mmCIF file of C-alpha atoms in Angstrom:
data_model
loop_
_atom_site.group_PDB
_atom_site.id
_atom_site.type_symbol
_atom_site.label_atom_id
_atom_site.label_comp_id
_atom_site.label_asym_id
_atom_site.label_seq_id
_atom_site.Cartn_x
_atom_site.Cartn_y
_atom_site.Cartn_z
ATOM 1 C CA UNK A 1 10.450 0.264 -36.334
ATOM 2 C CA UNK A 2 11.117 1.150 -32.668
ATOM 3 C CA UNK A 3 11.816 4.829 -32.110
ATOM 4 C CA UNK A 4 14.890 5.892 -30.156
ATOM 5 C CA UNK A 5 14.594 9.029 -28.046
ATOM 6 C CA UNK A 6 17.840 10.915 -27.618
ATOM 7 C CA UNK A 7 18.771 13.685 -25.194
ATOM 8 C CA UNK A 8 20.451 16.855 -26.525
ATOM 9 C CA UNK A 9 23.790 15.224 -25.642
ATOM 10 C CA UNK A 10 22.991 12.316 -27.913
ATOM 11 C CA UNK A 11 22.503 9.614 -25.254
ATOM 12 C CA UNK A 12 19.543 7.253 -25.386
ATOM 13 C CA UNK A 13 17.045 8.360 -22.747
ATOM 14 C CA UNK A 14 15.755 4.791 -22.453
ATOM 15 C CA UNK A 15 19.189 3.152 -22.158
ATOM 16 C CA UNK A 16 18.842 2.241 -18.417
ATOM 17 C CA UNK A 17 15.705 0.186 -19.107
ATOM 18 C CA UNK A 18 15.372 -3.536 -19.707
ATOM 19 C CA UNK A 19 13.798 -4.421 -23.077
ATOM 20 C CA UNK A 20 10.380 -5.201 -21.554
ATOM 21 C CA UNK A 21 10.365 -2.001 -19.487
ATOM 22 C CA UNK A 22 11.491 0.054 -22.474
ATOM 23 C CA UNK A 23 8.457 -1.166 -24.411
ATOM 24 C CA UNK A 24 6.223 -0.011 -21.560
ATOM 25 C CA UNK A 25 7.961 3.359 -21.180
ATOM 26 C CA UNK A 26 7.581 4.167 -24.865
ATOM 27 C CA UNK A 27 3.811 4.242 -24.329
ATOM 28 C CA UNK A 28 4.098 7.087 -21.825
ATOM 29 C CA UNK A 29 4.572 10.837 -21.841
ATOM 30 C CA UNK A 30 8.067 12.037 -20.902
ATOM 31 C CA UNK A 31 8.185 14.565 -18.078
ATOM 32 C CA UNK A 32 11.068 16.182 -16.205
ATOM 33 C CA UNK A 33 11.153 17.168 -12.539
ATOM 34 C CA UNK A 34 13.629 19.341 -10.591
ATOM 35 C CA UNK A 35 15.389 18.203 -7.425
ATOM 36 C CA UNK A 36 13.141 17.986 -4.323
ATOM 37 C CA UNK A 37 9.954 17.949 -6.395
ATOM 38 C CA UNK A 38 7.100 15.921 -4.900
ATOM 39 C CA UNK A 39 5.853 13.710 -7.727
ATOM 40 C CA UNK A 40 3.294 11.777 -5.676
ATOM 41 C CA UNK A 41 1.516 12.867 -2.501
ATOM 42 C CA UNK A 42 0.335 10.255 -0.026
ATOM 43 C CA UNK A 43 -3.473 10.104 -0.023
ATOM 44 C CA UNK A 44 -3.897 11.537 -3.538
ATOM 45 C CA UNK A 45 -6.186 9.855 -6.043
ATOM 46 C CA UNK A 46 -4.155 9.041 -9.144
ATOM 47 C CA UNK A 47 -3.646 6.019 -11.389
ATOM 48 C CA UNK A 48 -0.354 7.014 -13.042
ATOM 49 C CA UNK A 49 2.657 4.712 -13.178
ATOM 50 C CA UNK A 50 6.120 6.259 -13.550
ATOM 51 C CA UNK A 51 9.090 4.686 -15.328
ATOM 52 C CA UNK A 52 12.238 6.401 -14.082
ATOM 53 C CA UNK A 53 14.506 7.201 -17.038
ATOM 54 C CA UNK A 54 16.972 9.437 -15.220
ATOM 55 C CA UNK A 55 17.701 10.321 -11.593
ATOM 56 C CA UNK A 56 16.511 8.880 -8.284
ATOM 57 C CA UNK A 57 13.546 9.328 -5.952
ATOM 58 C CA UNK A 58 12.701 8.602 -2.309
ATOM 59 C CA UNK A 59 9.593 6.709 -1.197
ATOM 60 C CA UNK A 60 8.363 7.896 2.194
ATOM 61 C CA UNK A 61 5.401 8.492 4.465
ATOM 62 C CA UNK A 62 5.011 11.446 6.809
ATOM 63 C CA UNK A 63 2.848 12.292 9.815
ATOM 64 C CA UNK A 64 1.298 15.476 11.158
ATOM 65 C CA UNK A 65 4.136 15.725 13.699
ATOM 66 C CA UNK A 66 6.649 16.288 10.908
ATOM 67 C CA UNK A 67 8.328 12.902 11.351
ATOM 68 C CA UNK A 68 8.649 10.581 8.396
ATOM 69 C CA UNK A 69 9.685 7.038 7.602
ATOM 70 C CA UNK A 70 11.549 6.099 4.444
ATOM 71 C CA UNK A 71 10.538 2.927 2.613
ATOM 72 C CA UNK A 72 13.266 3.014 -0.027
ATOM 73 C CA UNK A 73 14.677 4.728 -3.060
ATOM 74 C CA UNK A 74 14.108 4.070 -6.734
ATOM 75 C CA UNK A 75 16.756 4.604 -9.403
ATOM 76 C CA UNK A 76 16.826 5.018 -13.179
ATOM 77 C CA UNK A 77 15.847 1.797 -14.911
ATOM 78 C CA UNK A 78 13.034 1.044 -12.473
ATOM 79 C CA UNK A 79 9.421 2.134 -12.012
ATOM 80 C CA UNK A 80 7.080 3.255 -9.223
ATOM 81 C CA UNK A 81 3.444 4.142 -8.622
ATOM 82 C CA UNK A 82 2.077 0.707 -9.514
ATOM 83 C CA UNK A 83 0.312 0.331 -6.146
ATOM 84 C CA UNK A 84 -2.325 2.864 -7.235
ATOM 85 C CA UNK A 85 -3.384 0.928 -10.324
ATOM 86 C CA UNK A 86 -6.270 -0.471 -8.259
ATOM 87 C CA UNK A 87 -7.793 3.009 -8.048
ATOM 88 C CA UNK A 88 -7.156 3.452 -4.307
ATOM 89 C CA UNK A 89 -5.453 6.531 -2.789
ATOM 90 C CA UNK A 90 -1.667 6.710 -2.853
ATOM 91 C CA UNK A 91 -0.155 4.946 0.171
ATOM 92 C CA UNK A 92 3.195 6.801 0.126
ATOM 93 C CA UNK A 93 4.799 9.968 -1.194
ATOM 94 C CA UNK A 94 7.579 10.250 -3.783
ATOM 95 C CA UNK A 95 10.133 13.074 -3.864
ATOM 96 C CA UNK A 96 13.024 13.532 -6.282
ATOM 97 C CA UNK A 97 16.556 13.373 -4.852
ATOM 98 C CA UNK A 98 18.021 14.964 -7.981
ATOM 99 C CA UNK A 99 16.669 16.210 -11.329
ATOM 100 C CA UNK A 100 14.621 13.348 -12.774
ATOM 101 C CA UNK A 101 13.036 12.339 -16.057
ATOM 102 C CA UNK A 102 10.107 9.915 -16.127
ATOM 103 C CA UNK A 103 7.829 8.285 -18.647
ATOM 104 C CA UNK A 104 4.358 8.719 -17.166
ATOM 105 C CA UNK A 105 1.679 6.180 -18.044
ATOM 106 C CA UNK A 106 -2.027 6.119 -17.292
ATOM 107 C CA UNK A 107 -3.892 3.061 -16.077
ATOM 108 C CA UNK A 108 -5.214 2.610 -19.633
ATOM 109 C CA UNK A 109 -1.636 2.663 -20.998
ATOM 110 C CA UNK A 110 -0.589 -0.038 -18.539
ATOM 111 C CA UNK A 111 -3.674 -2.164 -19.258
ATOM 112 C CA UNK A 112 -2.930 -2.052 -22.980
ATOM 113 C CA UNK A 113 0.671 -3.051 -22.318
ATOM 114 C CA UNK A 114 -0.325 -5.992 -20.117
ATOM 115 C CA UNK A 115 -2.748 -7.217 -22.797
ATOM 116 C CA UNK A 116 -0.078 -7.064 -25.499
ATOM 117 C CA UNK A 117 2.894 -8.141 -23.331
ATOM 118 C CA UNK A 118 1.547 -10.824 -20.949
ATOM 119 C CA UNK A 119 5.076 -11.695 -19.773
ATOM 120 C CA UNK A 120 5.198 -8.306 -18.050
ATOM 121 C CA UNK A 121 2.291 -9.350 -15.821
ATOM 122 C CA UNK A 122 4.626 -11.559 -13.765
ATOM 123 C CA UNK A 123 7.101 -8.661 -13.481
ATOM 124 C CA UNK A 124 4.345 -6.500 -12.031
ATOM 125 C CA UNK A 125 3.076 -9.226 -9.686
ATOM 126 C CA UNK A 126 6.572 -9.872 -8.307
ATOM 127 C CA UNK A 127 7.060 -6.142 -7.775
ATOM 128 C CA UNK A 128 3.865 -5.886 -5.735
ATOM 129 C CA UNK A 129 4.865 -8.954 -3.685
ATOM 130 C CA UNK A 130 8.290 -7.453 -2.916
ATOM 131 C CA UNK A 131 6.697 -4.184 -1.845
ATOM 132 C CA UNK A 132 4.227 -6.062 0.391
ATOM 133 C CA UNK A 133 7.048 -8.067 1.995
ATOM 134 C CA UNK A 134 9.019 -4.875 2.620
ATOM 135 C CA UNK A 135 6.010 -3.168 4.218
ATOM 136 C CA UNK A 136 5.402 -6.207 6.415
ATOM 137 C CA UNK A 137 9.037 -6.288 7.546
ATOM 138 C CA UNK A 138 9.029 -2.574 8.350
ATOM 139 C CA UNK A 139 5.788 -2.905 10.345
ATOM 140 C CA UNK A 140 7.136 -5.931 12.240
ATOM 141 C CA UNK A 141 10.405 -4.197 13.125
ATOM 142 C CA UNK A 142 8.628 -1.014 14.212
ATOM 143 C CA UNK A 143 6.284 -3.014 16.460
ATOM 144 C CA UNK A 144 8.693 -5.543 17.950
ATOM 145 C CA UNK A 145 12.110 -3.859 18.020
ATOM 146 C CA UNK A 146 13.390 -0.759 19.750
ATOM 147 C CA UNK A 147 15.473 1.801 17.829
ATOM 148 C CA UNK A 148 18.734 0.007 18.573
ATOM 149 C CA UNK A 149 17.264 -3.318 17.424
ATOM 150 C CA UNK A 150 16.116 -1.747 14.171
ATOM 151 C CA UNK A 151 19.560 -0.205 13.684
ATOM 152 C CA UNK A 152 21.249 -3.589 14.174
ATOM 153 C CA UNK A 153 18.891 -5.163 11.640
ATOM 154 C CA UNK A 154 19.710 -2.459 9.090
ATOM 155 C CA UNK A 155 23.484 -2.594 9.614
ATOM 156 C CA UNK A 156 23.740 -6.396 9.584
ATOM 157 C CA UNK A 157 21.587 -6.659 6.466
ATOM 158 C CA UNK A 158 23.933 -4.341 4.567
ATOM 159 C CA UNK A 159 27.317 -5.073 6.121
ATOM 160 C CA UNK A 160 30.151 -3.673 3.998
ATOM 161 C CA UNK A 161 27.838 -1.991 1.519
ATOM 162 C CA UNK A 162 27.815 1.702 0.697
ATOM 163 C CA UNK A 163 24.113 1.467 0.046
ATOM 164 C CA UNK A 164 21.022 -0.205 1.366
ATOM 165 C CA UNK A 165 18.886 -2.125 -1.096
ATOM 166 C CA UNK A 166 15.292 -1.077 -1.476
ATOM 167 C CA UNK A 167 12.365 -3.380 -2.092
ATOM 168 C CA UNK A 168 12.484 -2.565 -5.787
ATOM 169 C CA UNK A 169 16.047 -3.768 -6.115
ATOM 170 C CA UNK A 170 17.593 -0.307 -6.319
ATOM 171 C CA UNK A 171 20.098 1.106 -3.867
ATOM 172 C CA UNK A 172 20.291 3.787 -1.204
ATOM 173 C CA UNK A 173 23.628 5.439 -1.782
ATOM 174 C CA UNK A 174 25.508 7.756 0.567
ATOM 175 C CA UNK A 175 23.363 7.302 3.645
ATOM 176 C CA UNK A 176 23.492 10.171 6.119
ATOM 177 C CA UNK A 177 22.492 9.852 9.773
ATOM 178 C CA UNK A 178 19.197 11.549 8.846
ATOM 179 C CA UNK A 179 18.619 8.990 6.083
ATOM 180 C CA UNK A 180 19.152 6.149 8.552
ATOM 181 C CA UNK A 181 16.863 7.854 11.065
ATOM 182 C CA UNK A 182 14.119 8.060 8.464
ATOM 183 C CA UNK A 183 14.510 4.356 7.718
ATOM 184 C CA UNK A 184 14.251 3.517 11.408
ATOM 185 C CA UNK A 185 11.482 5.931 12.306
ATOM 186 C CA UNK A 186 13.746 7.589 14.891
ATOM 187 C CA UNK A 187 15.410 10.946 15.501
ATOM 188 C CA UNK A 188 18.736 11.813 13.905
ATOM 189 C CA UNK A 189 20.140 12.636 17.324
ATOM 190 C CA UNK A 190 19.385 9.160 18.664
ATOM 191 C CA UNK A 191 20.879 7.466 15.591
ATOM 192 C CA UNK A 192 24.028 9.602 15.793
ATOM 193 C CA UNK A 193 24.444 8.775 19.487
ATOM 194 C CA UNK A 194 24.026 5.023 18.936
ATOM 195 C CA UNK A 195 26.465 4.987 16.024
ATOM 196 C CA UNK A 196 29.030 7.004 17.965
ATOM 197 C CA UNK A 197 28.726 4.616 20.923
ATOM 198 C CA UNK A 198 29.163 1.595 18.645
ATOM 199 C CA UNK A 199 32.223 3.207 17.079
ATOM 200 C CA UNK A 200 33.736 3.905 20.500
ATOM 201 C CA UNK A 201 33.078 0.276 21.432
ATOM 202 C CA UNK A 202 35.033 -0.918 18.402
ATOM 203 C CA UNK A 203 32.024 -2.483 16.697
ATOM 204 C CA UNK A 204 31.953 -0.238 13.612
ATOM 205 C CA UNK A 205 33.997 2.318 11.737
ATOM 206 C CA UNK A 206 32.432 5.348 10.104
ATOM 207 C CA UNK A 207 33.848 7.027 7.029
ATOM 208 C CA UNK A 208 32.101 9.654 4.927
ATOM 209 C CA UNK A 209 28.570 8.256 4.558
ATOM 210 C CA UNK A 210 29.835 4.694 4.894
ATOM 211 C CA UNK A 211 29.607 2.364 7.883
ATOM 212 C CA UNK A 212 31.625 -0.859 8.152
ATOM 213 C CA UNK A 213 31.005 -3.550 10.762
ATOM 214 C CA UNK A 214 34.151 -4.802 12.510
ATOM 215 C CA UNK A 215 32.548 -7.511 14.659
ATOM 216 C CA UNK A 216 29.159 -8.870 15.571
ATOM 217 C CA UNK A 217 26.931 -6.233 17.132
ATOM 218 C CA UNK A 218 25.576 -6.851 20.651
ATOM 219 C CA UNK A 219 21.888 -7.789 20.760
ATOM 220 C CA UNK A 220 21.234 -5.098 23.373
ATOM 221 C CA UNK A 221 22.803 -1.710 24.056
#
């Protein structure tokens, strides 16, 4: 009989998960993290995979200069950390955006699950492919486009949305100018100036943490 883990309020802690991900999560150890806790540090050696049961986290990479680039966010019902299952150092950092609860699994736990649930192998393969495509797109945009070009790409890809989809299929809700700057690898000041200029030009409207395109953005600014 499958066990059901309930929070003190009586809700099912595993409710956000799909059936196949729930089966995986039940193999792990449940851990809670406060807001702004760094769960994974870029460069660390670790083979743990995390199934996010509650909350949201940011995936990012930082440099010695203090600047960082955001790769995406992950929300409850999803998982992260699978890129380290090959035993290599972590290629990005993970920080909580709010109090989070995760089921933490070792490489051995995941291997056992894949052996018993072969259908989940394709889920994992597709996840890695999506992450690779996202990394390739980010690298291409950083190399070939200036900050304005990267901003246009971001805005046009998510026209009319309050959030920006990450590679894992989750969303980036309530984007601030700093959030956008981290996605673009630019300063907040530059992003704010470009957005204000576009608003003055009648190309966009800006509400509280929401940007709406009114007409096609110019290719150059």
